[in-house]
C-alpha positions as a printed NumPy array, in Angstrom:
array([[-55.462,  83.689, -23.028],
       [-54.197,  82.774, -26.472],
       [-57.194,  84.644, -27.875],
       [-55.541,  87.923, -26.911],
       [-52.652,  87.501, -29.338],
       [-54.556,  89.331, -32.062],
       [-54.67 ,  92.39 , -29.796],
       [-50.852,  92.625, -29.969],
       [-50.326,  92.627, -26.201],
       [-47.178,  90.95 , -24.943],
       [-47.687,  88.204, -22.385],
       [-45.848,  90.113, -19.668],
       [-48.391,  92.916, -19.997],
       [-51.403,  90.736, -19.242],
       [-51.847,  89.675, -15.611],
       [-54.636,  87.476, -14.293],
       [-56.357,  88.975, -11.253],
       [-58.591,  87.472,  -8.606],
       [-62.03 ,  86.472,  -9.839],
       [-65.4  ,  86.297,  -8.119],
       [-68.24 ,  83.83 ,  -7.67 ],
       [-69.168,  83.875, -11.373],
       [-67.823,  81.962, -14.387],
       [-65.828,  85.017, -15.447],
       [-62.066,  85.432, -15.48 ],
       [-60.393,  88.816, -15.147],
       [-57.094,  90.049, -16.549],
       [-55.339,  93.4  , -16.221],
       [-53.634,  94.81 , -19.318],
       [-50.733,  97.057, -18.323],
       [-50.391,  99.865, -20.864],
       [-47.852, 102.688, -21.187],
       [-50.466, 105.003, -19.769],
       [-52.761, 103.287, -17.306],
       [-54.408,  99.895, -17.59 ],
       [-57.566,  98.091, -18.705],
       [-59.51 ,  95.064, -17.473],
       [-60.328,  92.094, -19.687],
       [-63.534,  90.318, -18.729],
       [-63.394,  86.801, -20.173],
       [-66.434,  84.516, -20.09 ],
       [-67.2  ,  81.383, -22.076],
       [-70.239,  80.454, -19.963],
       [-73.231,  82.757, -19.541],
       [-71.68 ,  85.031, -22.16 ],
       [-74.806,  87.13 , -22.657],
       [-75.127,  88.044, -18.993],
       [-71.442,  88.44 , -18.226],
       [-70.43 ,  90.406, -21.314],
       [-73.411,  91.812, -23.224],
       [-75.77 ,  92.599, -20.336],
       [-72.894,  93.824, -18.168],
       [-71.624,  96.335, -20.717],
       [-75.182,  97.488, -21.5  ],
       [-76.078,  98.174, -17.857],
       [-72.708,  99.871, -17.294],
       [-73.403, 102.21 , -20.192],
       [-76.885, 102.977, -18.831],
       [-75.475, 103.808, -15.387],
       [-72.685, 105.91 , -16.863],
       [-75.211, 107.852, -18.94 ],
       [-76.981, 108.628, -15.651],
       [-73.755, 109.906, -14.035],
       [-73.032, 106.772, -11.998],
       [-69.366, 105.791, -12.179],
       [-69.339, 102.388, -13.882],
       [-66.68 , 100.782, -16.129],
       [-66.469, 102.255, -19.609],
       [-66.326,  99.766, -22.494],
       [-63.24 , 100.123, -24.722],
       [-63.3  ,  96.992, -26.84 ],
       [-65.249,  93.788, -27.341],
       [-64.853,  90.549, -29.22 ],
       [-67.726,  88.213, -28.463],
       [-66.358,  85.524, -30.762],
       [-63.38 ,  85.348, -28.422],
       [-65.576,  85.613, -25.311],
       [-64.241,  88.924, -24.033],
       [-64.731,  92.609, -23.429],
       [-62.169,  95.216, -22.33 ],
       [-63.339,  97.78 , -19.79 ],
       [-62.084, 100.593, -17.591],
       [-59.841,  99.561, -14.689],
       [-61.127, 100.745, -11.307],
       [-58.133,  99.286,  -9.452],
       [-58.244,  96.857,  -6.52 ],
       [-59.485,  98.956,  -3.608],
       [-63.   ,  97.79 ,  -2.781],
       [-65.052,  99.311,   0.003],
       [-65.064,  95.839,   1.519],
       [-61.309,  96.223,   2.136],
       [-61.798,  99.753,   3.456],
       [-64.624,  98.855,   5.849],
       [-62.878,  95.773,   7.231],
       [-60.006,  98.004,   8.397],
       [-62.135, 100.825,   9.804],
       [-63.272, 101.103,  13.413],
       [-65.739, 103.894,  12.684],
       [-67.542, 102.526,   9.643],
       [-70.616, 104.764,   9.706],
       [-69.073, 107.715,   7.828],
       [-68.133, 105.38 ,   4.962],
       [-71.562, 103.726,   4.917],
       [-73.194, 107.169,   4.661],
       [-71.319, 107.776,   1.394],
       [-72.448, 104.397,   0.04 ],
       [-76.055, 105.1  ,   1.039],
       [-75.879, 108.51 ,  -0.667],
       [-74.772, 106.746,  -3.846],
       [-77.643, 104.262,  -3.546],
       [-80.147, 107.102,  -3.199],
       [-78.652, 108.746,  -6.299],
       [-79.052, 105.469,  -8.232],
       [-82.651, 105.111,  -7.06 ],
       [-83.488, 108.545,  -8.446],
       [-82.678, 107.298, -11.95 ],
       [-85.717, 106.661, -14.074],
       [-85.245, 103.001, -15.031],
       [-85.648, 101.95 , -18.644],
       [-87.087,  98.571, -19.508],
       [-85.026,  98.404, -22.712],
       [-81.454,  99.623, -23.192],
       [-79.192,  99.189, -26.209],
       [-76.42 ,  96.593, -25.991],
       [-73.214,  96.217, -28.002],
       [-75.08 ,  94.189, -30.641],
       [-77.309,  97.24 , -31.277],
       [-80.23 ,  95.244, -29.912],
       [-82.352,  95.801, -26.827],
       [-81.277,  94.422, -23.489],
       [-84.424,  94.084, -21.402],
       [-84.195,  94.957, -17.716],
       [-86.983,  92.841, -16.305],
       [-89.188,  93.561, -13.312],
       [-88.835,  91.73 , -10.043],
       [-91.822,  89.503,  -9.356],
       [-92.842,  86.772,  -6.928],
       [-91.491,  84.313,  -9.502],
       [-88.027,  85.891,  -9.323],
       [-88.113,  85.995,  -5.533],
       [-89.065,  82.31 ,  -5.391],
       [-86.465,  81.387,  -7.98 ],
       [-83.794,  82.918,  -5.759],
       [-84.969,  81.546,  -2.417],
       [-85.491,  78.102,  -4.004],
       [-81.678,  77.838,  -4.153],
       [-81.836,  77.216,  -0.396],
       [-83.848,  74.015,  -0.995],
       [-81.968,  72.913,  -4.089],
       [-78.385,  73.33 ,  -2.871],
       [-78.191,  73.867,   0.891],
       [-80.632,  71.371,   2.384],
       [-79.245,  68.408,   0.348],
       [-75.894,  68.909,   2.097],
       [-77.339,  67.296,   5.235],
       [-80.972,  66.212,   4.673],
       [-82.642,  63.391,   2.723],
       [-84.588,  64.159,  -0.43 ],
       [-87.946,  63.104,   1.048],
       [-87.581,  65.42 ,   4.042],
       [-86.475,  68.32 ,   1.834],
       [-89.623,  67.967,  -0.25 ],
       [-91.861,  68.387,   2.804],
       [-89.901,  71.372,   4.137],
       [-89.888,  73.059,   0.742],
       [-93.644,  72.698,   0.328],
       [-94.37 ,  74.288,   3.718],
       [-91.811,  77.067,   3.439],
       [-92.754,  77.977,  -0.119],
       [-96.372,  78.504,   0.956],
       [-95.253,  80.779,   3.786],
       [-92.785,  82.663,   1.591],
       [-95.45 ,  83.16 ,  -1.064],
       [-97.644,  85.009,   1.439],
       [-94.711,  87.112,   2.591],
       [-93.744,  88.067,  -0.967],
       [-97.337,  89.033,  -1.716],
       [-97.345,  91.314,   1.343],
       [-94.548,  93.531,  -0.008],
       [-95.809,  97.124,  -0.045],
       [-93.596,  99.256,  -2.238],
       [-93.936,  99.189,  -6.027],
       [-91.41 ,  97.556,  -8.348],
       [-90.278, 100.673, -10.144],
       [-86.704, 101.344,  -9.042],
       [-83.367, 100.353, -10.536],
       [-82.074,  97.438,  -8.441],
       [-78.403,  96.5  ,  -8.793],
       [-79.09 ,  93.202,  -6.921],
       [-75.573,  92.946,  -5.478],
       [-75.111,  96.402,  -4.009],
       [-72.602,  95.456,  -1.337],
       [-69.145,  96.759,  -0.455],
       [-67.273,  94.158,  -2.528],
       [-68.864,  95.593,  -5.679],
       [-68.196,  99.23 ,  -4.792],
       [-64.729, 100.54 ,  -5.62 ],
       [-62.767, 103.553,  -4.425],
       [-61.667, 105.265,  -7.632],
       [-59.831, 108.426,  -6.604],
       [-62.455, 110.542,  -4.857],
       [-65.309, 108.729,  -6.613],
       [-67.145, 105.462,  -5.999],
       [-67.174, 102.955,  -8.852],
       [-70.   , 100.45 ,  -9.258],
       [-69.224,  97.026, -10.751],
       [-70.957,  93.645, -11.191],
       [-74.234,  95.17 , -12.359],
       [-75.166,  92.571, -14.991],
       [-78.052,  91.121, -12.94 ],
       [-79.889,  94.43 , -12.532],
       [-83.689,  94.398, -12.442],
       [-86.448,  96.902, -11.806],
       [-87.788,  96.304,  -8.327],
       [-88.28 ,  97.249,  -4.689],
       [-86.091, 100.072,  -3.292],
       [-85.444,  98.113,  -0.085],
       [-83.566,  95.323,  -1.891],
       [-80.255,  97.109,  -2.505],
       [-80.317,  98.593,   1.002],
       [-80.61 ,  95.041,   2.332],
       [-77.59 ,  94.046,   0.218],
       [-75.546,  96.87 ,   1.731],
       [-76.59 ,  96.595,   5.392],
       [-76.916,  92.818,   5.684],
       [-73.691,  92.136,   3.821],
       [-72.578,  88.602,   4.599],
       [-68.92 ,  89.483,   4.036],
       [-68.743,  92.201,   6.718],
       [-69.812,  91.522,  10.308],
       [-71.367,  94.659,  11.762],
       [-73.303,  95.243,  14.962],
       [-77.088,  95.508,  15.082],
       [-76.554,  99.046,  16.369],
       [-74.584, 100.049,  13.255],
       [-77.075,  98.32 ,  10.954],
       [-79.928, 100.267,  12.562],
       [-77.959, 103.503,  12.271],
       [-77.358, 102.998,   8.519],
       [-81.017, 102.047,   8.03 ],
       [-82.235, 105.218,   9.805],
       [-79.842, 107.373,   7.799],
       [-81.284, 105.974,   4.558],
       [-84.901, 106.324,   5.69 ],
       [-84.427, 109.931,   6.798],
       [-82.904, 110.871,   3.435],
       [-84.772, 108.7  ,   0.936],
       [-88.216, 107.747,   2.175],
       [-89.848, 110.931,   0.881],
       [-88.858, 109.869,  -2.638],
       [-91.528, 107.16 ,  -2.772],
       [-94.066, 108.374,  -0.208],
       [-94.161, 105.235,   1.905],
       [-94.383, 105.262,   5.674],
       [-91.667, 103.797,   7.84 ],
       [-93.55 , 100.664,   8.862],
       [-94.291,  99.612,   5.278],
       [-90.686, 100.098,   4.275],
       [-89.442,  98.198,   7.344],
       [-91.788,  95.327,   6.472],
       [-90.357,  95.146,   2.946],
       [-86.793,  95.455,   4.225],
       [-87.191,  92.517,   6.627],
       [-88.916,  90.277,   4.083],
       [-86.298,  90.98 ,   1.422],
       [-83.488,  90.446,   3.924],
       [-84.898,  87.02 ,   4.817],
       [-85.328,  86.207,   1.127],
       [-81.79 ,  87.321,   0.318],
       [-80.228,  85.351,   3.175],
       [-81.977,  82.178,   1.975],
       [-80.702,  82.921,  -1.531],
       [-77.123,  83.569,  -0.327],
       [-77.003,  80.362,   1.711],
       [-78.193,  78.506,  -1.391],
       [-75.715,  80.214,  -3.737],
       [-72.718,  79.61 ,  -1.47 ],
       [-73.732,  75.964,  -1.108],
       [-73.918,  75.699,  -4.905],
       [-70.473,  77.249,  -5.249],
       [-69.165,  74.554,  -2.902],
       [-71.038,  71.568,  -4.338],
       [-71.085,  72.38 ,  -8.061],
       [-68.066,  74.621,  -8.548],
       [-65.698,  73.244,  -5.866],
       [-65.337,  76.712,  -4.28 ],
       [-65.359,  75.71 ,  -0.617],
       [-64.174,  79.128,   0.636],
       [-67.725,  80.434,   0.444],
       [-68.931,  78.013,   3.131],
       [-67.288,  80.19 ,   5.805],
       [-69.941,  82.88 ,   5.167],
       [-72.938,  80.598,   5.814],
       [-72.975,  80.853,   9.648],
       [-73.156,  84.657,   9.469],
       [-75.838,  84.437,   6.778],
       [-77.818,  82.362,   9.292],
       [-77.188,  85.015,  11.934],
       [-78.656,  87.657,   9.604],
       [-81.609,  85.421,   8.801],
       [-82.354,  84.805,  12.491],
       [-81.989,  88.508,  13.313],
       [-84.517,  89.582,  10.663],
       [-87.038,  86.866,  11.597],
       [-87.802,  88.51 ,  14.948],
       [-90.995,  90.061,  13.618],
       [-94.282,  88.23 ,  14.236],
       [-94.825,  87.889,  10.468],
       [-92.019,  85.295,  10.39 ],
       [-93.359,  83.143,  13.248],
       [-94.347,  80.168,  11.054],
       [-91.201,  80.4  ,   8.944],
       [-88.971,  80.476,  12.013],
       [-90.798,  77.553,  13.605],
       [-90.249,  75.268,  10.592],
       [-86.594,  76.242,  10.226],
       [-85.955,  75.76 ,  13.965],
       [-87.582,  72.329,  14.008],
       [-85.57 ,  71.042,  11.025],
       [-82.176,  72.788,  11.098],
       [-80.27 ,  72.817,  14.38 ],
       [-77.986,  75.571,  15.631],
       [-74.987,  73.246,  15.2  ],
       [-75.812,  72.655,  11.528],
       [-76.191,  76.395,  10.947],
       [-72.7  ,  77.006,  12.319],
       [-71.127,  74.318,  10.129],
       [-68.525,  75.433,   7.576],
       [-67.68 ,  72.021,   6.152],
       [-69.602,  69.106,   4.651],
       [-68.526,  65.627,   3.57 ]])
């Protein structure tokens, strides 16, 4: 952190804090009154610094509690933002027996976010436009393709992967085309409890740099089918019904259409997550993420109960055994 010297902070006032699955590093600056967070990123600098601060500003403008930008120095690969502390809703939920009351608050926040009129272009710190793109079949495929690129090579030969990918991509393409609701809502893309912070009596939203305009079911999937928190099917259904009863009137879609979208996007997201966590292990030597893969498979299997996933389930079942799905280590 030698680049911070010009900011006149003593070394004992800058503390590195736990990072996440990205290339970013995080540091807490302890000030006389309060603290700030340094976000440091040499790789993917545009996304991690410029896009992140732009989306935060957009959310804040729309009365969503997101980190305020205090300082930036892109030449030195850093921005300084508001410190929301260390208490994530992931930590809160893992300790709670009755989780539903907490999930209701998080769903209420999601509904508030989805009422925001999304803007395709928002100003970034360079005084240029940051474009919030629309979700499309191409984006959905790009994400679920991570399953073929990073997960399957952990235990299958290249030739076999090619055949599986061809069949599954055809099936997934039809599923993605069958999505009902329009792509016109702000989608955080990682709206799960780890990215939601308890800040006094408010909820803070972080990690919003990947936001797109898309389907309203996507962020609900992220919250309910959160791979980091094991919850019962009963609780998942309860949270889902709470959302539907409060939000469905906002976009005039019937329950069955929304449920169809929810299930498809949950399957898509689970494939993506399994692929991402495999990449973190293989490319970035972050083996801790492998422990989440068995539960991601559980979520995938649970959402494939509908008849629309019959072909998808058949191919997965004939090529990936239950024992492989439970595996949390690879040579």
